[in-house]
Coordinates of C-alpha atoms in Angstrom, one line a residue:
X1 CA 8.6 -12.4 -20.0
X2 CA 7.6 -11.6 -16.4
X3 CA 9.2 -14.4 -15.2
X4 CA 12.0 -14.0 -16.3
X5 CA 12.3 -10.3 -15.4
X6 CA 11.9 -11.6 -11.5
X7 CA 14.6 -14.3 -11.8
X8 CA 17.0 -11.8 -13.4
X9 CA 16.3 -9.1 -10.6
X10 CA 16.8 -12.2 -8.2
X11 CA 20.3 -13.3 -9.4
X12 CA 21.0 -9.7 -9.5
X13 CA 20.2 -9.2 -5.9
X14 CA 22.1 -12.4 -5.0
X15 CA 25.3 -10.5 -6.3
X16 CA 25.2 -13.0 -9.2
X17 CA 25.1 -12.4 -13.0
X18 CA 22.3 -13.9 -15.6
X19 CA 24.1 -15.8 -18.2
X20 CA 20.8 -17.6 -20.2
X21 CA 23.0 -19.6 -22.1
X22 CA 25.3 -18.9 -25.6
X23 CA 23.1 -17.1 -27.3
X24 CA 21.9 -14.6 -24.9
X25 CA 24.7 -12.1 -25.5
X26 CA 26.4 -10.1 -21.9
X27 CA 26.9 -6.3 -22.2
X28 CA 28.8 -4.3 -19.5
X29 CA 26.2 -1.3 -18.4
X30 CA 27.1 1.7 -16.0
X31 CA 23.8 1.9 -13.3
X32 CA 23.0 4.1 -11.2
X33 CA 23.1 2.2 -7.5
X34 CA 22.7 3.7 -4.1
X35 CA 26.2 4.7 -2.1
X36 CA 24.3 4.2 1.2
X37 CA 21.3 2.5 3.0
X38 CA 18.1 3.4 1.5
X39 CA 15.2 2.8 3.2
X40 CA 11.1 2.3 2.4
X41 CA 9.8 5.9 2.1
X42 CA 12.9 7.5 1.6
X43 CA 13.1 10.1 -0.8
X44 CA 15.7 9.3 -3.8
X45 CA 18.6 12.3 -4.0
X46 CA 21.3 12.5 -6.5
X47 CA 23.8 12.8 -3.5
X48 CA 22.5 9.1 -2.1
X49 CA 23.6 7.6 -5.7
X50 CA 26.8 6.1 -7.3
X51 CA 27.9 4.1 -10.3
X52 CA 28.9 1.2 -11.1
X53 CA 29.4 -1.4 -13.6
X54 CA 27.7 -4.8 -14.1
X55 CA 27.6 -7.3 -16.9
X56 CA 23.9 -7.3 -18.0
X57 CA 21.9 -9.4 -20.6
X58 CA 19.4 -7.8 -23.0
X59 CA 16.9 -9.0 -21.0
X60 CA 18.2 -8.2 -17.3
X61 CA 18.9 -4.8 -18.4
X62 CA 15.3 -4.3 -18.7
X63 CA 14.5 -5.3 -15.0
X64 CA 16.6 -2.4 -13.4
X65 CA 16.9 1.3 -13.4
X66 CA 19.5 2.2 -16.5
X67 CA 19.7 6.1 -15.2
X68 CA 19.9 8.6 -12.4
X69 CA 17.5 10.9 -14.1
X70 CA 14.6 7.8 -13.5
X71 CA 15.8 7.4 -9.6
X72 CA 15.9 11.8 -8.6
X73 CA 12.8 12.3 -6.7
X74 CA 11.6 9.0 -6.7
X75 CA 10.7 7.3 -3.5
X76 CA 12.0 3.4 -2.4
X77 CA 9.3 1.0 -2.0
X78 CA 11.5 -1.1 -0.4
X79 CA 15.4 -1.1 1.4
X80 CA 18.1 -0.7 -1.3
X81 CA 21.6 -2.0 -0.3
X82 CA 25.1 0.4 -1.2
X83 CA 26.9 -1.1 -4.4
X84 CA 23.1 -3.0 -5.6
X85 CA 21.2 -2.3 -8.9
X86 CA 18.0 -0.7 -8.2
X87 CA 15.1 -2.9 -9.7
X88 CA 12.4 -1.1 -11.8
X89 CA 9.7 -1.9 -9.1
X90 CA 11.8 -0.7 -6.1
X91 CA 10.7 2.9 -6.3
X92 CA 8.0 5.1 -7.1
X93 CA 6.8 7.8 -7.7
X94 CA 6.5 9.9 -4.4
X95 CA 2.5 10.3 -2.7
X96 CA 0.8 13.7 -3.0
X97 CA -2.0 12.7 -2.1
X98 CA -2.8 10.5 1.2
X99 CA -5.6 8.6 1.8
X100 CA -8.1 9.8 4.4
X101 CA -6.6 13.6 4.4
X102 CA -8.1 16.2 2.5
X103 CA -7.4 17.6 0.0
X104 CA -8.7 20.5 -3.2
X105 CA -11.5 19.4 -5.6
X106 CA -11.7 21.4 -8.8
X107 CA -14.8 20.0 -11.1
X108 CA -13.8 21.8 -14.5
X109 CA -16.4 21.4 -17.6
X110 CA -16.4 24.4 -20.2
X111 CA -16.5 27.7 -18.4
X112 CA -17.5 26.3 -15.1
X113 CA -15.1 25.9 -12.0
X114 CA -16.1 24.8 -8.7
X115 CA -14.1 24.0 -6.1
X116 CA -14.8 21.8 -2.5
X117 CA -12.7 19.3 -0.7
X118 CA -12.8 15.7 -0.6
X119 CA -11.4 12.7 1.0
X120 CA -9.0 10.6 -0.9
X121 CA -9.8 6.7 -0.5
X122 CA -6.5 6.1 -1.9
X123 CA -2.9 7.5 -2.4
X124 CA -1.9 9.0 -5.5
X125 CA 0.9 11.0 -7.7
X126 CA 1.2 13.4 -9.9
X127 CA -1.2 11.7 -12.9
X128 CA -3.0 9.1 -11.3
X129 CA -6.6 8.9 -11.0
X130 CA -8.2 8.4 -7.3
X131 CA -11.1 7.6 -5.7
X132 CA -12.5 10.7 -3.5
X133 CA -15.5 10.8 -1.5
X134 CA -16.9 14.5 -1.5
X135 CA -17.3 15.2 2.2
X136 CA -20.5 17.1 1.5
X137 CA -22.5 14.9 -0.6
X138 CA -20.7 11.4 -0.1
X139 CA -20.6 10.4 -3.4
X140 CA -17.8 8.8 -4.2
X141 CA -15.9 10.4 -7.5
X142 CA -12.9 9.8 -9.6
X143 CA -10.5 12.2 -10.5
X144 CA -6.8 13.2 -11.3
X145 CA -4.0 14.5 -9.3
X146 CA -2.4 17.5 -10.2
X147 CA 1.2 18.8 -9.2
X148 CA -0.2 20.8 -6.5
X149 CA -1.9 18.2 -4.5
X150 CA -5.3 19.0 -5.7
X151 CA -7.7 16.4 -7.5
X152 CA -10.0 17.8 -11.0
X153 CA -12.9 16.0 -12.5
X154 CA -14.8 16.6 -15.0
X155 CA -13.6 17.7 -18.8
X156 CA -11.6 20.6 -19.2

């Protein structure tokens, strides 16, 4: 099934359709696609998107973005061309966490808070767990970033 995922989101690319034979049935779908240049890093706006329509399998349709709603805020992993379908794996979720900056580490268990700072060993979004090292200590922990950039551990 991942194969052929990667072949459809390679004939789509090529500007071509995936027809898999007579009893693979074509839809038309509107998708979202970008109306300029986006490049790697890029943050994803509404005003950077368009529509357009392409003639999808059942299978194809699952290999790119279906809405704008999944695109808004997103960040491209890689360059997506004006008038292209965006592939599932082109964008993600945008970085709140950087490696090797610092950032808020809440340990939460019961009625107990503390709170230090520790150094990411990896990137992360909103949800992800991370590696941090505690810059005190130096143990290395694992924990899960939160909406405001900081990192908890422990149970809540």
């Amino acid at each position: 099934m991942k194969r052929l995922l990667l072949i459809a989101a390679f004939v789509f690319m090529a500007g071509g359709f995936l027809a898999l034979g007579p009893a693979e049935a074509q839809m038309v779908s509107t998708l979202p696609v970008p109306g300029i240049t986006i490049y790697p890093g890029d943050p994803i706006t509404d005003d950077m998107l368009t529509e357009r329509r392409f003639r999808l399998t059942r299978a194809s349709l699952e290999a790119v973005v279906a809405g704008r709603e999944m695109l808004v805020g997103k960040v491209a992993r890689r360059t997506l061309l004006p008038g292209q379908p965006i592939t599932v794996n082109a964008v993600e979720n945008a970085k709140l966490v950087r490696r090797g900056v610092p950032v808020r580490l809440v340990f939460v268990e019961g009625g107990l808070t503390i709170i230090t700072y520790a150094e990411p060993m990896q990137s992360g979004s909103v949800g992800e767990v991370i590696r941090v090292r505690n810059t005190e200590s130096g143990t290395v922990i694992v924990g899960v970033v939160q909406a405001d950039g900081s990192i908890v551990v422990g149970k809540s």
